[in-house]
mmCIF file of C-alpha atoms and ligand atoms in Angstrom:
data_model
loop_
_atom_site.group_PDB
_atom_site.id
_atom_site.type_symbol
_atom_site.label_atom_id
_atom_site.label_comp_id
_atom_site.label_asym_id
_atom_site.label_seq_id
_atom_site.Cartn_x
_atom_site.Cartn_y
_atom_site.Cartn_z
ATOM 1 C CA MET X 1 55.635 -24.083 -43.477
ATOM 2 C CA ASN X 2 53.505 -22.228 -46.184
ATOM 3 C CA LEU X 3 50.173 -23.670 -46.375
ATOM 4 C CA ILE X 4 47.047 -22.171 -48.206
ATOM 5 C CA LEU X 5 43.790 -22.886 -47.171
ATOM 6 C CA PHE X 6 41.886 -23.538 -50.231
ATOM 7 C CA GLY X 7 38.026 -23.608 -50.406
ATOM 8 C CA PRO X 8 34.722 -22.027 -51.592
ATOM 9 C CA PRO X 9 33.392 -18.856 -49.883
ATOM 10 C CA ALA X 10 32.206 -20.108 -46.436
ATOM 11 C CA ALA X 11 33.830 -23.350 -46.079
ATOM 12 C CA GLY X 12 35.631 -22.650 -42.761
ATOM 13 C CA LYS X 13 38.988 -21.754 -44.005
ATOM 14 C CA GLY X 14 39.042 -18.711 -41.703
ATOM 15 C CA THR X 15 38.026 -20.806 -38.579
ATOM 16 C CA GLN X 16 40.862 -22.868 -39.349
ATOM 17 C CA ALA X 17 43.274 -20.833 -40.218
ATOM 18 C CA LYS X 18 42.642 -19.124 -36.697
ATOM 19 C CA ARG X 19 43.186 -22.278 -34.762
ATOM 20 C CA LEU X 20 46.455 -23.115 -36.662
ATOM 21 C CA VAL X 21 47.900 -19.740 -35.794
ATOM 22 C CA GLU X 22 47.095 -20.679 -32.313
ATOM 23 C CA THR X 23 48.412 -24.185 -32.342
ATOM 24 C CA ARG X 24 51.264 -23.757 -35.019
ATOM 25 C CA GLY X 25 52.304 -20.308 -34.096
ATOM 26 C CA MET X 26 51.903 -19.920 -37.822
ATOM 27 C CA VAL X 27 50.654 -15.928 -39.031
ATOM 28 C CA GLN X 28 47.499 -15.927 -40.808
ATOM 29 C CA LEU X 29 47.593 -14.031 -44.136
ATOM 30 C CA SER X 30 43.459 -13.595 -44.879
ATOM 31 C CA THR X 31 43.141 -10.939 -47.570
ATOM 32 C CA GLY X 32 39.322 -10.750 -46.998
ATOM 33 C CA ASP X 33 40.071 -9.742 -43.086
ATOM 34 C CA MET X 34 42.964 -7.281 -44.733
ATOM 35 C CA LEU X 35 40.021 -5.539 -47.054
ATOM 36 C CA ARG X 36 37.679 -5.627 -43.886
ATOM 37 C CA GLU X 37 39.942 -3.640 -42.244
ATOM 38 C CA ALA X 38 40.655 -0.927 -45.068
ATOM 39 C CA ILE X 39 37.320 -0.702 -45.232
ATOM 40 C CA ALA X 40 36.360 -0.273 -41.470
ATOM 41 C CA SER X 41 39.546 2.749 -41.283
ATOM 42 C CA GLY X 42 37.955 4.421 -44.239
ATOM 43 C CA SER X 43 41.175 4.537 -45.922
ATOM 44 C CA GLN X 44 40.766 5.232 -49.760
ATOM 45 C CA LEU X 45 42.003 1.218 -50.687
ATOM 46 C CA GLY X 46 39.020 0.626 -48.279
ATOM 47 C CA LEU X 47 37.093 2.992 -50.333
ATOM 48 C CA GLU X 48 37.812 1.802 -53.628
ATOM 49 C CA CYS X 49 36.861 -2.362 -52.534
ATOM 50 C CA GLN X 50 33.680 -1.752 -50.739
ATOM 51 C CA ALA X 51 31.664 -1.578 -53.159
ATOM 52 C CA ILE X 52 33.072 -4.640 -55.161
ATOM 53 C CA MET X 53 33.131 -6.690 -52.255
ATOM 54 C CA SER X 54 29.580 -6.119 -51.396
ATOM 55 C CA ARG X 55 28.318 -7.198 -54.571
ATOM 56 C CA GLY X 56 30.290 -10.690 -53.997
ATOM 57 C CA ASP X 57 32.901 -9.581 -57.112
ATOM 58 C CA LEU X 58 36.862 -10.314 -57.026
ATOM 59 C CA VAL X 59 38.853 -7.548 -55.731
ATOM 60 C CA SER X 60 41.836 -6.873 -58.540
ATOM 61 C CA ASP X 61 45.151 -8.753 -58.266
ATOM 62 C CA GLU X 62 47.014 -5.871 -58.196
ATOM 63 C CA ILE X 63 45.763 -5.149 -54.798
ATOM 64 C CA VAL X 64 45.535 -8.004 -53.016
ATOM 65 C CA ILE X 65 49.131 -9.014 -53.906
ATOM 66 C CA ALA X 66 50.065 -5.911 -52.672
ATOM 67 C CA LEU X 67 48.199 -6.750 -49.465
ATOM 68 C CA ILE X 68 50.321 -9.544 -49.338
ATOM 69 C CA GLU X 69 53.322 -8.407 -50.339
ATOM 70 C CA ALA X 70 53.544 -6.176 -47.424
ATOM 71 C CA ARG X 71 52.875 -8.979 -44.699
ATOM 72 C CA LEU X 72 55.226 -11.858 -46.573
ATOM 73 C CA LYS X 73 58.957 -10.898 -44.968
ATOM 74 C CA GLU X 74 57.188 -10.312 -41.182
ATOM 75 C CA ALA X 75 55.135 -13.651 -42.041
ATOM 76 C CA GLU X 76 58.629 -15.874 -43.201
ATOM 77 C CA ASP X 77 60.364 -15.049 -40.511
ATOM 78 C CA ALA X 78 57.797 -16.042 -37.929
ATOM 79 C CA GLY X 79 57.731 -19.477 -39.430
ATOM 80 C CA GLY X 80 55.385 -19.116 -41.850
ATOM 81 C CA ALA X 81 51.999 -18.238 -43.358
ATOM 82 C CA ILE X 82 48.685 -19.912 -43.413
ATOM 83 C CA PHE X 83 47.383 -17.987 -46.911
ATOM 84 C CA ASP X 84 43.148 -17.986 -46.024
ATOM 85 C CA GLY X 85 41.488 -16.473 -48.936
ATOM 86 C CA PHE X 86 44.478 -15.947 -51.770
ATOM 87 C CA PRO X 87 45.397 -16.910 -53.947
ATOM 88 C CA ARG X 88 42.170 -16.690 -55.606
ATOM 89 C CA THR X 89 43.638 -16.626 -59.198
ATOM 90 C CA ILE X 90 45.946 -17.881 -61.365
ATOM 91 C CA ALA X 91 47.737 -14.912 -61.307
ATOM 92 C CA GLN X 92 47.825 -14.561 -57.968
ATOM 93 C CA ALA X 93 49.279 -17.813 -57.268
ATOM 94 C CA GLU X 94 51.804 -17.074 -59.656
ATOM 95 C CA ALA X 95 52.715 -13.617 -58.102
ATOM 96 C CA LEU X 96 52.791 -15.660 -54.908
ATOM 97 C CA ASP X 97 55.537 -17.922 -56.081
ATOM 98 C CA ALA X 98 57.478 -15.399 -56.931
ATOM 99 C CA MET X 99 57.655 -13.258 -54.043
ATOM 100 C CA LEU X 100 58.497 -16.605 -52.000
ATOM 101 C CA SER X 101 60.885 -17.590 -54.328
ATOM 102 C CA LYS X 102 62.574 -14.445 -54.130
ATOM 103 C CA LEU X 103 62.921 -15.273 -50.134
ATOM 104 C CA GLY X 104 63.924 -18.264 -50.570
ATOM 105 C CA LYS X 105 60.642 -20.015 -49.638
ATOM 106 C CA LYS X 106 57.763 -22.014 -51.568
ATOM 107 C CA ILE X 107 54.173 -23.531 -50.841
ATOM 108 C CA ASP X 108 54.520 -26.722 -48.764
ATOM 109 C CA ARG X 109 50.899 -28.194 -49.174
ATOM 110 C CA VAL X 110 47.613 -26.829 -50.049
ATOM 111 C CA VAL X 111 44.559 -28.074 -48.057
ATOM 112 C CA ARG X 112 41.104 -27.824 -50.224
ATOM 113 C CA LEU X 113 38.028 -27.524 -47.710
ATOM 114 C CA ARG X 114 35.362 -29.784 -49.712
ATOM 115 C CA VAL X 115 31.727 -28.755 -48.589
ATOM 116 C CA ASP X 116 28.975 -28.751 -51.044
ATOM 117 C CA ASP X 117 26.832 -26.091 -52.572
ATOM 118 C CA VAL X 118 23.974 -26.682 -49.982
ATOM 119 C CA ALA X 119 26.138 -26.548 -47.108
ATOM 120 C CA LEU X 120 27.274 -23.450 -48.397
ATOM 121 C CA LEU X 121 24.390 -21.507 -48.755
ATOM 122 C CA GLU X 122 23.178 -23.086 -45.030
ATOM 123 C CA ARG X 123 26.310 -21.944 -43.583
ATOM 124 C CA VAL X 124 26.028 -18.786 -45.163
ATOM 125 C CA SER X 125 22.687 -17.660 -44.477
ATOM 126 C CA LYS X 126 22.918 -18.530 -41.260
ATOM 127 C CA ARG X 127 25.585 -16.314 -40.548
ATOM 128 C CA TYR X 128 24.114 -13.481 -42.504
ATOM 129 C CA ALA X 129 21.316 -13.785 -39.943
ATOM 130 C CA GLU X 130 24.209 -13.202 -37.416
ATOM 131 C CA GLN X 131 26.368 -11.164 -38.294
ATOM 132 C CA GLY X 132 24.914 -9.237 -41.300
ATOM 133 C CA ARG X 133 27.918 -9.356 -43.228
ATOM 134 C CA PRO X 134 27.344 -7.352 -46.539
ATOM 135 C CA ASP X 135 28.698 -9.972 -48.996
ATOM 136 C CA ASP X 136 26.988 -12.537 -47.160
ATOM 137 C CA ASN X 137 23.362 -11.738 -48.704
ATOM 138 C CA PRO X 138 22.260 -14.258 -50.929
ATOM 139 C CA ASP X 139 22.563 -12.430 -54.111
ATOM 140 C CA SER X 140 25.934 -11.656 -53.236
ATOM 141 C CA PHE X 141 26.530 -14.883 -52.228
ATOM 142 C CA LYS X 142 25.914 -16.274 -55.434
ATOM 143 C CA VAL X 143 28.157 -13.978 -57.388
ATOM 144 C CA ARG X 144 31.382 -15.332 -54.800
ATOM 145 C CA LEU X 145 30.521 -19.013 -55.786
ATOM 146 C CA GLU X 146 30.341 -17.713 -59.696
ATOM 147 C CA ALA X 147 33.622 -15.920 -58.817
ATOM 148 C CA TYR X 148 35.176 -19.325 -56.813
ATOM 149 C CA ASN X 149 33.942 -21.543 -59.707
ATOM 150 C CA ARG X 150 35.116 -19.431 -62.654
ATOM 151 C CA ASN X 151 38.571 -17.469 -61.050
ATOM 152 C CA THR X 152 39.322 -19.800 -58.340
ATOM 153 C CA ALA X 153 38.202 -23.392 -59.396
ATOM 154 C CA PRO X 154 41.508 -23.444 -61.700
ATOM 155 C CA LEU X 155 44.265 -23.380 -59.094
ATOM 156 C CA LEU X 156 42.926 -26.810 -58.331
ATOM 157 C CA PRO X 157 44.933 -28.270 -61.010
ATOM 158 C CA TYR X 158 47.472 -25.915 -60.750
ATOM 159 C CA TYR X 159 48.621 -27.124 -57.449
ATOM 160 C CA GLY X 160 47.698 -30.794 -58.267
ATOM 161 C CA ASP X 161 50.351 -30.545 -61.246
ATOM 162 C CA LYS X 162 52.651 -29.648 -58.534
ATOM 163 C CA ASP X 163 51.411 -32.517 -56.056
ATOM 164 C CA LEU X 164 50.563 -29.914 -53.314
ATOM 165 C CA LEU X 165 47.307 -31.047 -52.809
ATOM 166 C CA THR X 166 45.556 -32.548 -50.268
ATOM 167 C CA GLU X 167 41.624 -32.681 -50.023
ATOM 168 C CA VAL X 168 40.027 -32.927 -47.005
ATOM 169 C CA ASP X 169 36.108 -33.106 -45.539
ATOM 170 C CA GLY X 170 34.767 -30.063 -44.690
ATOM 171 C CA MET X 171 31.606 -30.943 -43.603
ATOM 172 C CA GLY X 172 32.037 -32.289 -40.389
ATOM 173 C CA SER X 173 32.383 -30.418 -36.725
ATOM 174 C CA ILE X 174 35.151 -27.508 -36.694
ATOM 175 C CA GLU X 175 36.748 -30.546 -34.415
ATOM 176 C CA ALA X 176 36.696 -32.888 -37.337
ATOM 177 C CA VAL X 177 37.798 -30.737 -39.775
ATOM 178 C CA ALA X 178 40.575 -29.568 -37.827
ATOM 179 C CA ALA X 179 41.569 -33.058 -37.212
ATOM 180 C CA ASP X 180 42.018 -33.894 -40.495
ATOM 181 C CA ILE X 181 43.769 -30.983 -41.424
ATOM 182 C CA ASP X 182 46.549 -31.802 -38.801
ATOM 183 C CA ALA X 183 47.075 -35.203 -39.995
ATOM 184 C CA ALA X 184 47.403 -33.482 -43.775
ATOM 185 C CA LEU X 185 50.220 -31.237 -42.107
ATOM 186 C CA ASP X 186 52.217 -34.300 -40.212
ATOM 187 C CA SER X 187 52.021 -37.043 -42.299
HETATM 188 P P1 ADP D 1 35.144 -15.878 -48.170
HETATM 189 O O1 ADP D 1 36.462 -16.477 -48.150
HETATM 190 O O2 ADP D 1 34.198 -16.057 -47.079
HETATM 191 O O3 ADP D 1 34.978 -15.933 -49.710
HETATM 192 P P2 ADP D 1 36.816 -13.711 -47.747
HETATM 193 O O4 ADP D 1 36.763 -12.631 -46.698
HETATM 194 O O5 ADP D 1 38.027 -14.409 -48.027
HETATM 195 O O6 ADP D 1 35.542 -14.153 -47.552
HETATM 196 O O7 ADP D 1 36.557 -12.778 -48.951
HETATM 197 C C1 ADP D 1 35.646 -11.589 -49.203
HETATM 198 C C2 ADP D 1 35.304 -10.698 -50.432
HETATM 199 O O8 ADP D 1 37.047 -10.050 -50.148
HETATM 200 C C3 ADP D 1 35.655 -11.637 -51.575
HETATM 201 O O9 ADP D 1 34.353 -11.822 -52.079
HETATM 202 C C4 ADP D 1 36.412 -10.776 -52.377
HETATM 203 O O10 ADP D 1 35.176 -9.686 -53.038
HETATM 204 C C5 ADP D 1 37.424 -10.007 -51.737
HETATM 205 N N1 ADP D 1 38.486 -10.793 -51.386
HETATM 206 C C6 ADP D 1 39.148 -11.620 -50.792
HETATM 207 N N2 ADP D 1 40.355 -11.836 -51.166
HETATM 208 C C7 ADP D 1 40.504 -11.633 -52.216
HETATM 209 C C8 ADP D 1 41.613 -12.052 -53.393
HETATM 210 N N3 ADP D 1 42.689 -13.016 -52.942
HETATM 211 N N4 ADP D 1 40.932 -12.100 -54.276
HETATM 212 C C9 ADP D 1 40.294 -10.767 -55.054
HETATM 213 N N5 ADP D 1 39.454 -10.488 -54.045
HETATM 214 C C10 ADP D 1 39.496 -10.975 -52.791
#
């Protein structure tokens, strides 16, 4: 089973992905986490991405596709992946389809978490105050939302046309959203 958790920045994708790892034994593939690890390790890749990420812009397709490719086989062998924060562009989605198809696999479901912009801003300003993630500052968050609307939202018709899309209300409690995702996956 391969699942994409889809939604705007700070919609709760990471939280829900981590829960699915625990309950279903799937493997979380989060390009955001991988990039933050690269920055923390001080690698060349981290150095290249740090400024782009803290302003809220997207890292190049080439970089994130390579990060996913390096982890995909292992995830498929373990029973499937939860893609969290990837794909974020049509080019990434096409590359993912091609990589999966080489392994005889495909995307089985795309769950879209719907959260309105006012709630996103509230969540992210709270997280910024608590955790100080550089790209959660109000200016960067605005850039992230713009990148989502411009580059990532076009994936909705891409997956809708393939009949893979399920919409889940992401405004409820973590438990309520989790229950809706479970229902979507088990139906
Ligand atoms: P969120 O889900 O809150 O937006 P992520 O942790 O997924 O945050 O991503 C943080 C940042 O990492 C993005 O704003 C972007 O700069 C970079 N990034 C993560 N995934 C991708 C991707 N698939 N394509 C391009 N950039 C990415």
